[in-house]
Tab-separated table of C-alpha atoms in Angstrom:
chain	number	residue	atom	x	y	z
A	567	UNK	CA	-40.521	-10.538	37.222
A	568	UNK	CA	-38.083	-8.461	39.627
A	569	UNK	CA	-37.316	-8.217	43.060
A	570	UNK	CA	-37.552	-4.912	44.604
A	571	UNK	CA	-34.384	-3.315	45.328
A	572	UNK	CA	-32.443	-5.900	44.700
A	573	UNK	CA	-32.355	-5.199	40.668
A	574	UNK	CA	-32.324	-9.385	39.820
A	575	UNK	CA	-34.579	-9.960	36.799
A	576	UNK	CA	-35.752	-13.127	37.159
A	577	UNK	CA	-36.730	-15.776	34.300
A	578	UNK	CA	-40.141	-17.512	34.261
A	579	UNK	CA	-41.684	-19.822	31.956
A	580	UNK	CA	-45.168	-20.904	30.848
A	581	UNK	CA	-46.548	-24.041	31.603
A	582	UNK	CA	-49.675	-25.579	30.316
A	583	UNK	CA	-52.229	-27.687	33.004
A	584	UNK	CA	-52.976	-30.544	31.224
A	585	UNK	CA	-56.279	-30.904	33.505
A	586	UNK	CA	-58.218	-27.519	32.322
A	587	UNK	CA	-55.710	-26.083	29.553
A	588	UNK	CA	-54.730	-22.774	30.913
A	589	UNK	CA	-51.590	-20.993	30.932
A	590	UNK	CA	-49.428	-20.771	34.342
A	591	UNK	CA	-46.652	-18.869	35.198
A	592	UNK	CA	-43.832	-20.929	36.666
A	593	UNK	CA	-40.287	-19.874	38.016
A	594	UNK	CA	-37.492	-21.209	35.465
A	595	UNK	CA	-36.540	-23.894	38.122
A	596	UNK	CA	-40.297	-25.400	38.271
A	597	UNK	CA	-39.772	-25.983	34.322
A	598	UNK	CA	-36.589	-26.702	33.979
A	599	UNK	CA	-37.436	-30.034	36.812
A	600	UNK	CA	-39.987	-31.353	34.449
A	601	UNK	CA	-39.098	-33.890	31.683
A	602	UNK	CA	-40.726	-33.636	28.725
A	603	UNK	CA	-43.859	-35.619	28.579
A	604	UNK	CA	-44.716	-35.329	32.423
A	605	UNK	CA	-48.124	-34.077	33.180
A	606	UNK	CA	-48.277	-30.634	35.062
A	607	UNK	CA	-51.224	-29.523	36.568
A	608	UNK	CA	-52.188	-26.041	38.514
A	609	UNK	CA	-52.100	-27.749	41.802
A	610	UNK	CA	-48.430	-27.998	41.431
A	611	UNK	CA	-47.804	-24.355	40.771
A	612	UNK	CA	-46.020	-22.750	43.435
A	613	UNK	CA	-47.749	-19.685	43.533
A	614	UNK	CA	-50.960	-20.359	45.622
A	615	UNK	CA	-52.727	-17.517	43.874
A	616	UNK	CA	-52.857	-19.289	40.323
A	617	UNK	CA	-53.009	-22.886	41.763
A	618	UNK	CA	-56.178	-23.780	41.066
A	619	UNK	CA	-57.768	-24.960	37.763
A	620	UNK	CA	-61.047	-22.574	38.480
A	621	UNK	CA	-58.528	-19.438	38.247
A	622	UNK	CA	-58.794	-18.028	35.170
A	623	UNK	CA	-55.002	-17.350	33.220
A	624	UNK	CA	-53.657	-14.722	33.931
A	625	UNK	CA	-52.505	-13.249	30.686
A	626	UNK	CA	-54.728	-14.108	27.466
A	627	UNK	CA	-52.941	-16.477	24.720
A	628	UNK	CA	-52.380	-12.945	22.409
A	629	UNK	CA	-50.751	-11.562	25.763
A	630	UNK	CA	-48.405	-14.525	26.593
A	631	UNK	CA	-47.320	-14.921	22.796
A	632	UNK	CA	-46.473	-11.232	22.337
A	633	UNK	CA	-44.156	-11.018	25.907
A	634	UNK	CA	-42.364	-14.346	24.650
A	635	UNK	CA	-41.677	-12.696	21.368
A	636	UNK	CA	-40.451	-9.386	23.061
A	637	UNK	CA	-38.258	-11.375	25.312
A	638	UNK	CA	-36.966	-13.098	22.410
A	639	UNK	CA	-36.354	-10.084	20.533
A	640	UNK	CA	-34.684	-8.742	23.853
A	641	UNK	CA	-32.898	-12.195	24.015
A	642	UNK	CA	-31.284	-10.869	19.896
A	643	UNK	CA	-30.480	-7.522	21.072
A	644	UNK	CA	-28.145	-8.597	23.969
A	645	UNK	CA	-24.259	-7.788	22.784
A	646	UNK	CA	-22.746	-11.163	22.293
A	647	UNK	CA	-19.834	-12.478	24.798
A	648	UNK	CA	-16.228	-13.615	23.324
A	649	UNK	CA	-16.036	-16.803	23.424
A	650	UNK	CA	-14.159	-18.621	26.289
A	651	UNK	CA	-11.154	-19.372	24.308
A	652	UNK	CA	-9.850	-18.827	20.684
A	653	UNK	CA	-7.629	-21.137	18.737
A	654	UNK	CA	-4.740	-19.344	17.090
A	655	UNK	CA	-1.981	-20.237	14.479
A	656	UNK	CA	0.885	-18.869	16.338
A	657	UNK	CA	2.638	-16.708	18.713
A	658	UNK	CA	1.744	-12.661	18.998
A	659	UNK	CA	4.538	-10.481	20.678
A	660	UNK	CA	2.899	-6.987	21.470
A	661	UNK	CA	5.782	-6.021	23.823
A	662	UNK	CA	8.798	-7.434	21.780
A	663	UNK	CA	9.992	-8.708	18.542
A	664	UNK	CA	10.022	-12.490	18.290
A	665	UNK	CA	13.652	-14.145	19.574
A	666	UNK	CA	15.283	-15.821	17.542
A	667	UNK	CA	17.518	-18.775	18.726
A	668	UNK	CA	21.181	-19.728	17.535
A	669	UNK	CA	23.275	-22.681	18.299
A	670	UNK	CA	24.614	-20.304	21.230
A	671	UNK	CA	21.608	-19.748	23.142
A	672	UNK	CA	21.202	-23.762	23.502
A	673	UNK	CA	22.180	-25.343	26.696
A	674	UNK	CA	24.753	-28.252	26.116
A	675	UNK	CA	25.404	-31.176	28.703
A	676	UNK	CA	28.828	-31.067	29.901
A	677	UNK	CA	28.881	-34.464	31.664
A	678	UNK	CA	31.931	-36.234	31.570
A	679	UNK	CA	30.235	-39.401	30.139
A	680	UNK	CA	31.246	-42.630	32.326
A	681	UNK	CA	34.311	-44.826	31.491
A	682	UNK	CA	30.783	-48.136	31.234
A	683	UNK	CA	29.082	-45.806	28.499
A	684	UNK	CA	25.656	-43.854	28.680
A	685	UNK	CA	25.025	-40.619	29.467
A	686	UNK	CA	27.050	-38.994	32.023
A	687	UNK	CA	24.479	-36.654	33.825
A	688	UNK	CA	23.949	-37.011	37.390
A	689	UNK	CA	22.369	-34.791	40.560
A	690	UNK	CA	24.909	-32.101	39.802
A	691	UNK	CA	24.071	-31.759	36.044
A	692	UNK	CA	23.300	-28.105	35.514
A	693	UNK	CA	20.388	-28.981	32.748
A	694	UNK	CA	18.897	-31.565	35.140
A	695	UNK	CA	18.665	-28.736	37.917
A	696	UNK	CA	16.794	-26.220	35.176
A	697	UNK	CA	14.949	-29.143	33.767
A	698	UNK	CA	16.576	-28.812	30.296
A	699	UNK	CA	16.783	-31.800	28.050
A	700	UNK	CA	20.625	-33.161	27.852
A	701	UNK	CA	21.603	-33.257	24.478
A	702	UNK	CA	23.919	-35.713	22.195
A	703	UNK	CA	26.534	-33.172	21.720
A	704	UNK	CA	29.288	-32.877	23.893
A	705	UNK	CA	31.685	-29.670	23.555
């Protein structure tokens, strides 16, 4: 079912009265509230036309059967999404070749260490200030 102008196919589902056995129509949110073994009856259909149990369905069983199997065949034909994200095993540069580190390109605490012991970093340490790891050796 669609709303004119508006383009918005909407999703119904079909819902069995348990009183007098016939097929409803329902909106997706009517079925989607039920639990599984509630009862459902026509009285609680929200469209007043079919909510009745005297009204007769309005598709036959052959009818109802053959849209769900089109929609479901519809449902197949749909291009499938990416998924959200994808595990991968490393590192692809498109826009550069890979860098490759040396024993230059490593930051190295200069911090006098104190004449009591320990590390010697402080406020002022340059690889506190860029959030760099201090390291053990000392140039």
């Amino acid at each position: 079912m669609s709303l004119p102008g508006d383009g918005v196919q909407l999703e119904d589902h079909w819902i069995q009265c348990d009183r007098c056995n016939t097929w409803r129509r329902v909106p997706k949110e009517v079925a989607d509230s039920l639990v599984d073994d509630a009862e459902w009856y026509c009285e609680l259909n929200p469209n007043a036309q079919f909510a009745i149990c005297s009204v007769p369905q309005e598709l036959t069983n052959e009818e109802i059967d053959q849209e769900a199997a089109e929609a479901e065949e519809e449902q197949q034909n749909l291009p499938k999404l990416p998924a959200v994200w994808q595990l991968i095993q490393g590192n692809y540069y498109s826009h550069r070749k890979r860098k490759q580190q040396d024993e230059d390109d490593i930051m190295v605490c200069h911090c006098p260490p104190p004449w009591r012991g320990g590390d010697g970093c402080g406020p002022n340490c340059i690889n506190r200030m860029l959030c760099i790891e201090c390291t053990e050796v000392r140039r």
